[in-house]
């Protein structure tokens, strides 16, 4: 039986205008944990009326928050970071209980979330505005202003950290906002109101509306007074958001699905590649957008690599999320678990199952799957083409660099790619040729917060991270000033 965190709320309410409130119509929905799949709390079920309340609160707070100096906003972000870290143990317990994420992996979320706030506090203080001089005749400078009320829609995997990833740059830029957390995992978001209150964030600057995506999320996208939407989630939902946003010509950033290749050449450091690939596809229960879920291996190394990968997968410790020994916990929700299991059955018809594919024998209940490896996967197989978002990996051989590039690019996704080779010239060639927004050479998924994050093709639109996030949450106005006499052609001056 999983450990139930202390202080677990029985009701998760909206946070609008600095107050905890129920849904306007009083509706709620059940929130369940992924080990027992039984409800442990009720969450307010937001509607268009709740989004409208939040939009009005955010608009009312906009002048005060945007009017602060960058340094004053940064000081508030530092206080938020301190408040997040002070709740480290509670946050980890909530995240593990609500998502099924192993406790050892959840423990880093508070640190990463706090770092997001500290980083963007530093960015906004150090950020200068561009200026241009045209000889002695004219001077031009750029003035940044907040876009206004930002709509943030976040996913259910590592929810608290990914919420901070959007909250921090939006607040740093001077935007007020409405956050719509994922309905499957709203528990850790219930910590934000006390964090923001403790940090002295003005009432209404941050508003949180819980609810179902098709209701609260759609209302947020449709609201005419929310000019910007940042979304992380599935490609299908991203397409719907972009279509809806066109009505009001909203600015959007979409970080969507992935089916990222991990390419292993015969000269690679085999142990390092194995460590990275096993961790990259099975950590976070395989529920990560940048997972290297298509492993492409040079043929001369292929048999050995498949054997070693299957062996490692079989030894991954699957267990209760609250157990520190657990490496893969319970998948987030019964609907998602059923979806992943369906892909496993599809894979059994398409390829050779060499590890996993079943529930672990010692776990009779809960959304558990033994890490699963399919070999000899063809490029047209569904498990090669479609995002599974679970502890499932597809492995295929290649004969040369050209074929490896062709296979790497042979999906509609393009979020990340991983290349393992000791030939750095080949590593760079491959990195330039692969169709993805991010590439790691001889490295696992280590990200610098200063770098752009995002994908190409069906993996998204736009970039966030570093100064790219500030660009997204602000409007740039160019102001031109004459420095000397203006010599303009005098149309119509002569009669």
Short mmCIF file of C-alpha atoms in Angstrom, two decimals:
data_model
loop_
_atom_site.label_atom_id
_atom_site.label_comp_id
_atom_site.label_asym_id
_atom_site.label_seq_id
_atom_site.Cartn_x
_atom_site.Cartn_y
_atom_site.Cartn_z
CA UNK A 1 0.00 0.00 0.00
CA UNK A 2 1.32 3.42 -0.94
CA UNK A 3 2.07 6.03 1.71
CA UNK A 4 -0.65 8.66 2.10
CA UNK A 5 0.89 12.13 2.57
CA UNK A 6 0.12 14.14 5.68
CA UNK A 7 -2.17 17.12 5.26
CA UNK A 8 -3.81 15.81 2.12
CA UNK A 9 -6.67 18.15 1.14
CA UNK A 10 -10.13 16.67 0.69
CA UNK A 11 -11.12 19.56 -1.62
CA UNK A 12 -8.90 21.36 -4.15
CA UNK A 13 -10.37 24.79 -4.88
CA UNK A 14 -9.72 27.50 -7.46
CA UNK A 15 -7.44 30.42 -6.58
CA UNK A 16 -8.96 33.57 -8.05
CA UNK A 17 -8.22 37.15 -7.05
CA UNK A 18 -6.13 35.98 -4.10
CA UNK A 19 -8.89 33.81 -2.62
CA UNK A 20 -9.68 30.09 -2.55
CA UNK A 21 -13.10 29.70 -4.15
CA UNK A 22 -15.42 26.96 -5.31
CA UNK A 23 -16.52 26.60 -8.92
CA UNK A 24 -19.17 29.16 -9.86
CA UNK A 25 -21.73 26.39 -10.35
CA UNK A 26 -20.48 24.32 -7.41
CA UNK A 27 -19.40 21.35 -9.52
CA UNK A 28 -16.42 19.14 -8.64
CA UNK A 29 -14.63 16.12 -10.09
CA UNK A 30 -12.87 13.16 -8.48
CA UNK A 31 -9.11 13.01 -8.11
CA UNK A 32 -7.62 9.51 -7.72
CA UNK A 33 -4.18 8.12 -6.96
CA UNK A 34 -2.66 5.73 -9.56
CA UNK A 35 -1.87 2.93 -7.11
CA UNK A 36 -5.39 2.27 -5.81
CA UNK A 37 -7.30 4.18 -8.55
CA UNK A 38 -9.76 5.34 -5.90
CA UNK A 39 -10.75 8.98 -5.32
CA UNK A 40 -8.99 10.74 -2.46
CA UNK A 41 -10.17 14.32 -3.11
CA UNK A 42 -12.61 16.50 -5.00
CA UNK A 43 -11.41 19.35 -7.21
CA UNK A 44 -13.40 22.37 -8.32
CA UNK A 45 -14.64 21.82 -11.87
CA UNK A 46 -14.03 25.06 -13.70
CA UNK A 47 -16.25 26.47 -16.43
CA UNK A 48 -16.37 29.52 -18.65
CA UNK A 49 -17.75 31.49 -15.69
CA UNK A 50 -14.71 30.65 -13.57
CA UNK A 51 -12.30 31.52 -16.38
CA UNK A 52 -14.09 34.85 -16.81
CA UNK A 53 -13.78 35.57 -13.07
CA UNK A 54 -10.07 34.77 -13.27
CA UNK A 55 -9.57 36.91 -16.38
CA UNK A 56 -11.19 39.90 -14.68
CA UNK A 57 -9.04 39.39 -11.57
CA UNK A 58 -5.89 39.11 -13.68
CA UNK A 59 -6.77 42.25 -15.65
CA UNK A 60 -7.42 44.18 -12.43
CA UNK A 61 -4.00 43.19 -11.06
CA UNK A 62 -2.16 43.90 -14.29
CA UNK A 63 -1.36 47.56 -13.71
CA UNK A 64 0.18 46.93 -10.28
CA UNK A 65 2.24 43.90 -11.31
CA UNK A 66 3.41 45.23 -14.68
CA UNK A 67 4.17 48.59 -13.06
CA UNK A 68 6.80 47.14 -10.74
CA UNK A 69 10.43 47.50 -11.71
CA UNK A 70 12.16 44.42 -13.05
CA UNK A 71 14.20 44.25 -9.86
CA UNK A 72 11.11 44.37 -7.65
CA UNK A 73 9.47 41.58 -9.62
CA UNK A 74 12.71 39.62 -9.38
CA UNK A 75 12.71 40.01 -5.59
CA UNK A 76 9.22 38.49 -5.51
CA UNK A 77 10.36 35.59 -7.70
CA UNK A 78 13.24 34.92 -5.26
CA UNK A 79 10.73 34.76 -2.41
CA UNK A 80 8.62 32.31 -4.43
CA UNK A 81 11.71 30.13 -4.93
CA UNK A 82 12.43 30.14 -1.19
CA UNK A 83 8.82 29.23 -0.41
CA UNK A 84 8.93 26.35 -2.91
CA UNK A 85 12.11 24.92 -1.41
CA UNK A 86 10.69 25.21 2.11
CA UNK A 87 7.98 22.74 1.01
CA UNK A 88 10.42 20.28 -0.54
CA UNK A 89 9.33 17.17 1.37
CA UNK A 90 5.63 17.93 1.16
CA UNK A 91 5.84 18.64 -2.56
CA UNK A 92 7.69 15.39 -3.25
CA UNK A 93 5.14 13.40 -1.25
CA UNK A 94 2.21 15.06 -3.06
CA UNK A 95 3.76 14.59 -6.48
CA UNK A 96 4.53 10.91 -5.88
CA UNK A 97 1.09 10.17 -4.48
CA UNK A 98 -0.78 11.96 -7.27
CA UNK A 99 1.28 10.98 -10.33
CA UNK A 100 2.86 7.62 -9.50
CA UNK A 101 6.32 9.14 -9.99
CA UNK A 102 8.97 7.35 -7.88
CA UNK A 103 9.77 9.31 -4.75
CA UNK A 104 13.49 9.50 -5.57
CA UNK A 105 12.63 11.24 -8.85
CA UNK A 106 9.98 13.47 -7.27
CA UNK A 107 12.44 14.81 -4.71
CA UNK A 108 14.24 16.88 -7.32
CA UNK A 109 11.11 18.72 -8.43
CA UNK A 110 11.19 21.41 -5.73
CA UNK A 111 14.81 22.25 -6.50
CA UNK A 112 14.15 22.43 -10.24
CA UNK A 113 11.01 24.51 -9.74
CA UNK A 114 12.82 26.93 -7.43
CA UNK A 115 15.68 27.21 -9.93
CA UNK A 116 13.20 28.23 -12.65
CA UNK A 117 12.07 31.20 -10.54
CA UNK A 118 15.60 32.22 -9.56
CA UNK A 119 16.83 31.93 -13.14
CA UNK A 120 14.11 34.14 -14.62
CA UNK A 121 14.54 36.63 -11.78
CA UNK A 122 18.18 36.93 -12.87
CA UNK A 123 17.21 37.16 -16.55
CA UNK A 124 14.74 39.98 -16.10
CA UNK A 125 17.16 42.07 -14.01
CA UNK A 126 20.05 41.61 -16.45
CA UNK A 127 17.96 42.00 -19.59
CA UNK A 128 18.79 45.07 -21.65
CA UNK A 129 16.74 46.57 -24.45
CA UNK A 130 18.13 46.82 -27.95
CA UNK A 131 19.17 50.16 -29.39
CA UNK A 132 20.26 51.12 -32.91
CA UNK A 133 21.95 54.26 -34.25
CA UNK A 134 21.72 55.29 -37.91
CA UNK A 135 24.76 57.54 -38.19
CA UNK A 136 24.10 60.96 -36.71
CA UNK A 137 20.59 61.14 -38.09
CA UNK A 138 18.41 58.80 -36.07
CA UNK A 139 18.36 56.68 -32.95
CA UNK A 140 15.99 53.73 -32.43
CA UNK A 141 15.31 51.68 -29.33
CA UNK A 142 13.09 48.75 -28.35
CA UNK A 143 10.71 48.91 -25.43
CA UNK A 144 9.33 45.65 -24.03
CA UNK A 145 5.89 45.55 -22.45
CA UNK A 146 4.01 42.58 -20.99
CA UNK A 147 1.55 40.92 -23.36
CA UNK A 148 -1.18 41.12 -20.72
CA UNK A 149 -3.07 38.17 -19.24
CA UNK A 150 -1.33 34.91 -20.08
CA UNK A 151 -3.15 31.58 -20.26
CA UNK A 152 -1.00 28.64 -19.11
CA UNK A 153 -2.16 25.05 -19.70
CA UNK A 154 0.13 22.41 -18.22
CA UNK A 155 0.47 18.61 -18.48
CA UNK A 156 0.12 15.85 -15.91
CA UNK A 157 3.71 14.55 -15.97
CA UNK A 158 5.93 16.27 -13.36
CA UNK A 159 3.14 18.85 -13.05
CA UNK A 160 4.57 21.18 -10.40
CA UNK A 161 7.94 21.64 -12.10
CA UNK A 162 6.35 22.15 -15.52
CA UNK A 163 3.93 24.68 -14.03
CA UNK A 164 6.91 26.61 -12.63
CA UNK A 165 8.51 26.51 -16.08
CA UNK A 166 5.67 28.70 -17.37
CA UNK A 167 4.79 30.65 -14.23
CA UNK A 168 8.31 32.00 -13.69
CA UNK A 169 8.91 33.68 -17.10
CA UNK A 170 5.32 34.93 -17.33
CA UNK A 171 5.59 36.65 -13.95
CA UNK A 172 9.12 37.88 -14.63
CA UNK A 173 7.88 39.52 -17.83
CA UNK A 174 5.17 41.41 -15.99
CA UNK A 175 2.22 39.34 -17.15
CA UNK A 176 -0.63 38.40 -14.88
CA UNK A 177 -1.98 34.96 -15.59
CA UNK A 178 -4.44 32.12 -15.38
CA UNK A 179 -3.03 28.62 -14.82
CA UNK A 180 -5.13 25.59 -15.79
CA UNK A 181 -3.42 22.52 -14.27
CA UNK A 182 -3.93 19.03 -15.68
CA UNK A 183 -7.08 17.47 -14.29
CA UNK A 184 -5.45 14.09 -13.59
CA UNK A 185 -2.78 15.57 -11.30
CA UNK A 186 -4.00 18.76 -9.56
CA UNK A 187 -2.67 17.94 -6.08
CA UNK A 188 0.71 19.68 -6.13
CA UNK A 189 -0.89 22.77 -7.70
CA UNK A 190 -2.85 23.14 -4.46
CA UNK A 191 0.44 24.31 -2.89
CA UNK A 192 0.78 27.36 -5.16
CA UNK A 193 -1.77 29.62 -3.37
CA UNK A 194 0.06 29.46 -0.04
CA UNK A 195 3.41 29.87 -1.83
CA UNK A 196 2.27 32.98 -3.70
CA UNK A 197 0.62 34.46 -0.61
CA UNK A 198 3.77 33.89 1.46
CA UNK A 199 5.91 35.48 -1.26
CA UNK A 200 3.71 38.59 -1.43
CA UNK A 201 2.43 38.16 -4.98
CA UNK A 202 -0.39 40.71 -5.46
CA UNK A 203 -3.90 39.27 -5.37
CA UNK A 204 -5.07 38.47 -8.89
CA UNK A 205 -1.61 38.37 -10.45
CA UNK A 206 -1.82 34.57 -10.43
CA UNK A 207 -5.12 32.76 -10.77
CA UNK A 208 -5.60 28.97 -10.82
CA UNK A 209 -8.68 27.38 -12.34
CA UNK A 210 -8.96 23.60 -12.12
CA UNK A 211 -11.16 21.58 -14.40
CA UNK A 212 -11.53 19.37 -17.44
CA UNK A 213 -9.55 20.37 -20.52
CA UNK A 214 -12.56 20.41 -22.84
CA UNK A 215 -14.36 22.76 -20.42
CA UNK A 216 -12.01 24.99 -18.40
CA UNK A 217 -9.11 24.67 -20.84
CA UNK A 218 -11.26 25.44 -23.86
CA UNK A 219 -12.84 28.41 -22.08
CA UNK A 220 -9.37 29.79 -21.35
CA UNK A 221 -8.35 29.43 -24.99
CA UNK A 222 -11.59 31.07 -26.14
CA UNK A 223 -11.59 34.02 -23.73
CA UNK A 224 -11.15 37.28 -25.68
CA UNK A 225 -9.20 38.98 -22.87
CA UNK A 226 -6.46 36.33 -22.69
CA UNK A 227 -4.19 37.23 -25.64
CA UNK A 228 -1.54 34.54 -25.10
CA UNK A 229 -1.65 30.76 -24.61
CA UNK A 230 1.29 28.58 -23.58
CA UNK A 231 0.46 24.87 -23.79
CA UNK A 232 2.37 21.67 -23.11
CA UNK A 233 0.62 18.43 -24.02
CA UNK A 234 -0.48 16.23 -26.87
CA UNK A 235 -0.21 17.16 -30.52
CA UNK A 236 -3.93 16.63 -31.09
CA UNK A 237 -4.88 19.04 -28.32
CA UNK A 238 -2.28 21.52 -29.56
CA UNK A 239 -3.89 21.55 -33.00
CA UNK A 240 -7.30 22.28 -31.46
CA UNK A 241 -5.87 25.12 -29.38
CA UNK A 242 -4.23 26.74 -32.41
CA UNK A 243 -7.48 26.52 -34.38
CA UNK A 244 -9.45 28.09 -31.54
CA UNK A 245 -6.80 30.76 -30.91
CA UNK A 246 -7.04 31.94 -34.50
CA UNK A 247 -10.42 33.50 -33.72
CA UNK A 248 -8.72 36.17 -31.59
CA UNK A 249 -5.27 36.00 -33.26
CA UNK A 250 -3.69 34.88 -29.99
CA UNK A 251 0.02 34.38 -29.56
CA UNK A 252 0.68 30.69 -28.90
CA UNK A 253 3.54 28.46 -27.86
CA UNK A 254 2.98 24.72 -28.25
CA UNK A 255 5.34 22.12 -26.76
CA UNK A 256 3.78 18.93 -28.05
CA UNK A 257 4.50 15.23 -28.50
CA UNK A 258 7.72 13.43 -29.22
CA UNK A 259 9.06 10.17 -30.64
CA UNK A 260 12.71 10.98 -30.26
CA UNK A 261 15.49 8.85 -31.77
CA UNK A 262 18.52 7.68 -29.80
CA UNK A 263 21.14 6.75 -32.40
CA UNK A 264 23.99 4.45 -31.36
CA UNK A 265 26.95 3.98 -33.70
CA UNK A 266 29.28 1.01 -33.34
CA UNK A 267 32.10 3.21 -32.02
CA UNK A 268 29.98 4.61 -29.19
CA UNK A 269 30.82 4.26 -25.51
CA UNK A 270 28.44 1.34 -25.01
CA UNK A 271 28.08 1.59 -21.25
CA UNK A 272 27.42 5.32 -21.33
CA UNK A 273 24.89 4.92 -24.14
CA UNK A 274 23.08 2.11 -22.32
CA UNK A 275 22.92 4.08 -19.08
CA UNK A 276 21.54 7.13 -20.85
CA UNK A 277 19.00 5.26 -22.98
CA UNK A 278 17.68 3.13 -20.12
CA UNK A 279 17.31 6.17 -17.88
CA UNK A 280 15.94 8.37 -20.64
CA UNK A 281 13.11 6.07 -21.64
CA UNK A 282 12.20 4.49 -18.28
CA UNK A 283 12.65 7.34 -15.78
CA UNK A 284 9.51 9.34 -14.95
CA UNK A 285 7.71 6.05 -15.76
CA UNK A 286 8.43 6.70 -19.44
CA UNK A 287 5.95 9.58 -19.30
CA UNK A 288 8.27 12.25 -20.71
CA UNK A 289 8.11 14.15 -23.97
CA UNK A 290 11.85 13.95 -24.67
CA UNK A 291 12.20 10.20 -24.05
CA UNK A 292 14.46 8.47 -26.59
CA UNK A 293 11.77 5.91 -27.35
CA UNK A 294 13.17 4.90 -30.78
CA UNK A 295 16.62 3.38 -30.42
CA UNK A 296 18.54 3.01 -33.68
CA UNK A 297 21.67 0.85 -33.46
CA UNK A 298 24.40 0.21 -36.05
CA UNK A 299 24.03 -3.37 -37.24
CA UNK A 300 27.45 -4.62 -36.12
CA UNK A 301 26.52 -3.69 -32.53
CA UNK A 302 22.81 -4.44 -32.79
CA UNK A 303 22.55 -7.97 -31.36
CA UNK A 304 24.72 -7.22 -28.36
CA UNK A 305 22.94 -3.92 -27.69
CA UNK A 306 19.46 -5.48 -27.85
CA UNK A 307 20.55 -8.22 -25.44
CA UNK A 308 22.06 -5.73 -23.01
CA UNK A 309 19.08 -3.37 -23.22
CA UNK A 310 16.61 -6.21 -22.59
CA UNK A 311 18.68 -7.39 -19.65
CA UNK A 312 18.74 -3.92 -18.11
CA UNK A 313 14.99 -3.45 -18.66
CA UNK A 314 14.24 -6.75 -16.93
CA UNK A 315 16.23 -5.59 -13.89
CA UNK A 316 14.54 -2.19 -13.52
CA UNK A 317 12.80 -2.11 -10.14
CA UNK A 318 9.06 -1.56 -10.51
CA UNK A 319 7.19 -0.88 -7.29
CA UNK A 320 5.27 1.46 -5.04
CA UNK A 321 6.01 5.08 -5.90
CA UNK A 322 6.67 5.85 -2.23
CA UNK A 323 9.42 3.18 -1.97
CA UNK A 324 12.89 4.77 -2.35
CA UNK A 325 14.09 1.60 -4.14
CA UNK A 326 11.51 2.02 -6.93
CA UNK A 327 12.79 3.07 -10.36
CA UNK A 328 9.48 2.83 -12.26
CA UNK A 329 6.22 3.49 -10.43
CA UNK A 330 2.56 3.45 -11.44
CA UNK A 331 1.35 5.07 -14.65
CA UNK A 332 -0.68 8.16 -14.00
CA UNK A 333 -4.29 7.14 -14.74
CA UNK A 334 -6.31 4.06 -15.75
CA UNK A 335 -7.17 5.61 -19.13
CA UNK A 336 -3.53 6.24 -19.92
CA UNK A 337 -2.52 2.81 -18.58
CA UNK A 338 -5.04 1.15 -20.90
CA UNK A 339 -3.68 3.18 -23.82
CA UNK A 340 -0.09 2.08 -23.13
CA UNK A 341 -1.16 -1.56 -22.71
CA UNK A 342 -2.94 -1.35 -26.06
CA UNK A 343 0.32 -0.23 -27.70
CA UNK A 344 2.08 -3.19 -26.09
CA UNK A 345 -0.44 -5.54 -27.71
CA UNK A 346 0.02 -3.77 -31.04
CA UNK A 347 3.78 -4.12 -30.66
CA UNK A 348 3.51 -7.86 -30.11
CA UNK A 349 2.00 -8.11 -33.58
CA UNK A 350 4.54 -5.78 -35.20
CA UNK A 351 7.91 -6.70 -33.69
CA UNK A 352 9.86 -9.04 -31.40
CA UNK A 353 9.19 -8.60 -27.68
CA UNK A 354 12.46 -9.08 -25.80
CA UNK A 355 11.60 -7.66 -22.35
CA UNK A 356 8.57 -6.77 -20.26
CA UNK A 357 5.16 -6.34 -21.81
CA UNK A 358 3.25 -7.50 -18.73
CA UNK A 359 2.29 -6.43 -15.23
CA UNK A 360 5.03 -7.33 -12.70
CA UNK A 361 4.11 -10.51 -10.81
CA UNK A 362 4.42 -8.88 -7.37
CA UNK A 363 1.98 -6.03 -8.11
CA UNK A 364 -1.61 -7.18 -8.43
CA UNK A 365 -3.23 -3.75 -8.38
CA UNK A 366 -2.39 -0.31 -9.74
CA UNK A 367 -1.27 0.96 -13.13
CA UNK A 368 2.00 -0.98 -13.38
CA UNK A 369 3.94 -2.19 -16.43
CA UNK A 370 7.30 -3.91 -16.52
CA UNK A 371 9.68 -1.84 -18.74
CA UNK A 372 9.14 -3.13 -22.26
CA UNK A 373 11.57 -3.53 -25.16
CA UNK A 374 10.63 -4.39 -28.75
CA UNK A 375 13.35 -5.32 -31.25
CA UNK A 376 13.43 -5.55 -35.06
CA UNK A 377 10.84 -2.78 -35.31
CA UNK A 378 10.02 -1.69 -38.87
CA UNK A 379 9.79 2.02 -39.76
CA UNK A 380 6.10 1.76 -40.64
CA UNK A 381 5.17 0.05 -37.34
CA UNK A 382 2.80 2.01 -35.12
CA UNK A 383 5.12 1.57 -32.13
CA UNK A 384 7.86 3.22 -34.24
CA UNK A 385 5.65 6.06 -35.47
CA UNK A 386 3.29 6.95 -32.61
CA UNK A 387 3.97 8.43 -29.19
CA UNK A 388 3.27 5.85 -26.47
CA UNK A 389 4.32 7.93 -23.43
CA UNK A 390 5.11 4.98 -21.23
CA UNK A 391 7.99 2.61 -20.36
CA UNK A 392 8.12 1.13 -23.87
CA UNK A 393 11.01 1.37 -26.33
CA UNK A 394 11.33 0.32 -29.99
CA UNK A 395 14.73 -0.80 -31.32
CA UNK A 396 15.78 -1.04 -34.98
CA UNK A 397 19.10 -1.61 -36.83
CA UNK A 398 20.77 0.55 -39.46
CA UNK A 399 23.69 -0.08 -41.80
CA UNK A 400 25.21 3.34 -42.38
CA UNK A 401 24.92 7.01 -41.47
CA UNK A 402 22.58 7.83 -44.34
CA UNK A 403 20.12 5.13 -43.30
CA UNK A 404 20.34 6.23 -39.68
CA UNK A 405 19.39 9.79 -40.65
CA UNK A 406 16.54 8.52 -42.81
CA UNK A 407 15.18 6.41 -39.92
CA UNK A 408 15.65 9.18 -37.37
CA UNK A 409 13.60 11.56 -39.52
CA UNK A 410 10.97 8.99 -40.50
CA UNK A 411 8.23 10.18 -38.11
CA UNK A 412 6.02 13.23 -37.97
CA UNK A 413 7.62 14.24 -34.65
CA UNK A 414 10.78 16.28 -34.12
CA UNK A 415 11.33 17.23 -30.49
CA UNK A 416 14.67 15.74 -29.42
CA UNK A 417 17.44 13.45 -30.68
CA UNK A 418 20.37 11.69 -29.01
CA UNK A 419 23.54 10.67 -30.85
CA UNK A 420 26.18 8.31 -29.53
CA UNK A 421 29.50 8.20 -31.38
CA UNK A 422 33.16 8.94 -30.65
CA UNK A 423 33.47 10.51 -34.12
CA UNK A 424 32.54 14.10 -33.31
CA UNK A 425 32.59 15.15 -36.96
CA UNK A 426 29.91 12.54 -37.62
CA UNK A 427 28.09 13.63 -34.47
CA UNK A 428 27.87 17.21 -35.73
CA UNK A 429 26.88 16.12 -39.25
CA UNK A 430 24.08 14.02 -37.82
CA UNK A 431 22.95 16.76 -35.44
CA UNK A 432 22.65 19.17 -38.38
CA UNK A 433 20.72 16.65 -40.48
CA UNK A 434 18.26 15.33 -37.91
CA UNK A 435 14.86 17.04 -37.86
CA UNK A 436 14.45 18.01 -34.22
CA UNK A 437 14.40 21.10 -32.07
CA UNK A 438 17.04 19.78 -29.65
CA UNK A 439 19.98 17.40 -30.00
CA UNK A 440 22.28 15.82 -27.44
CA UNK A 441 25.62 14.32 -28.56
CA UNK A 442 27.11 11.75 -26.15
CA UNK A 443 24.87 13.13 -23.42
CA UNK A 444 21.60 12.33 -21.76
CA UNK A 445 18.86 14.92 -21.33
CA UNK A 446 20.74 17.67 -19.50
CA UNK A 447 19.22 21.07 -20.19
CA UNK A 448 20.63 24.55 -19.73
CA UNK A 449 17.82 26.95 -18.78
CA UNK A 450 19.33 29.57 -21.10
CA UNK A 451 18.68 27.47 -24.20
CA UNK A 452 15.56 27.36 -26.41
CA UNK A 453 13.21 24.45 -25.75
CA UNK A 454 10.79 23.20 -28.39
CA UNK A 455 10.35 21.03 -31.45
CA UNK A 456 9.64 20.97 -35.16
CA UNK A 457 6.99 19.20 -37.25
CA UNK A 458 4.27 17.76 -34.98
CA UNK A 459 6.33 18.38 -31.87
CA UNK A 460 5.38 22.00 -31.54
CA UNK A 461 5.37 25.64 -32.52
CA UNK A 462 7.63 28.27 -31.00
CA UNK A 463 10.41 28.18 -28.41
CA UNK A 464 10.54 28.90 -24.71
CA UNK A 465 13.53 29.02 -22.39
CA UNK A 466 15.97 31.78 -21.57
CA UNK A 467 15.46 35.04 -23.41
CA UNK A 468 13.09 33.22 -25.79
CA UNK A 469 10.55 33.03 -22.95
CA UNK A 470 10.81 36.75 -22.29
CA UNK A 471 10.29 37.38 -26.01
CA UNK A 472 7.16 35.24 -25.89
CA UNK A 473 5.57 36.95 -22.88
CA UNK A 474 6.34 40.51 -24.02
CA UNK A 475 5.55 42.77 -26.95
CA UNK A 476 8.43 44.65 -28.53
CA UNK A 477 7.79 48.23 -29.61
CA UNK A 478 10.40 50.00 -31.72
CA UNK A 479 10.68 53.75 -31.15
CA UNK A 480 12.55 55.93 -33.69
CA UNK A 481 13.92 59.34 -32.71
CA UNK A 482 15.44 61.91 -35.07
CA UNK A 483 18.78 63.27 -33.85
CA UNK A 484 19.17 66.05 -36.39
CA UNK A 485 17.33 67.89 -39.08
CA UNK A 486 14.78 65.78 -40.88
CA UNK A 487 15.14 65.80 -44.66
CA UNK A 488 11.87 64.43 -45.97
CA UNK A 489 10.91 64.68 -49.68
CA UNK A 490 8.40 67.60 -49.85
CA UNK A 491 5.54 66.11 -51.80
CA UNK A 492 3.03 68.74 -52.82
CA UNK A 493 5.13 71.67 -51.57
CA UNK A 494 5.64 73.27 -55.00
CA UNK A 495 2.64 74.66 -56.88
#
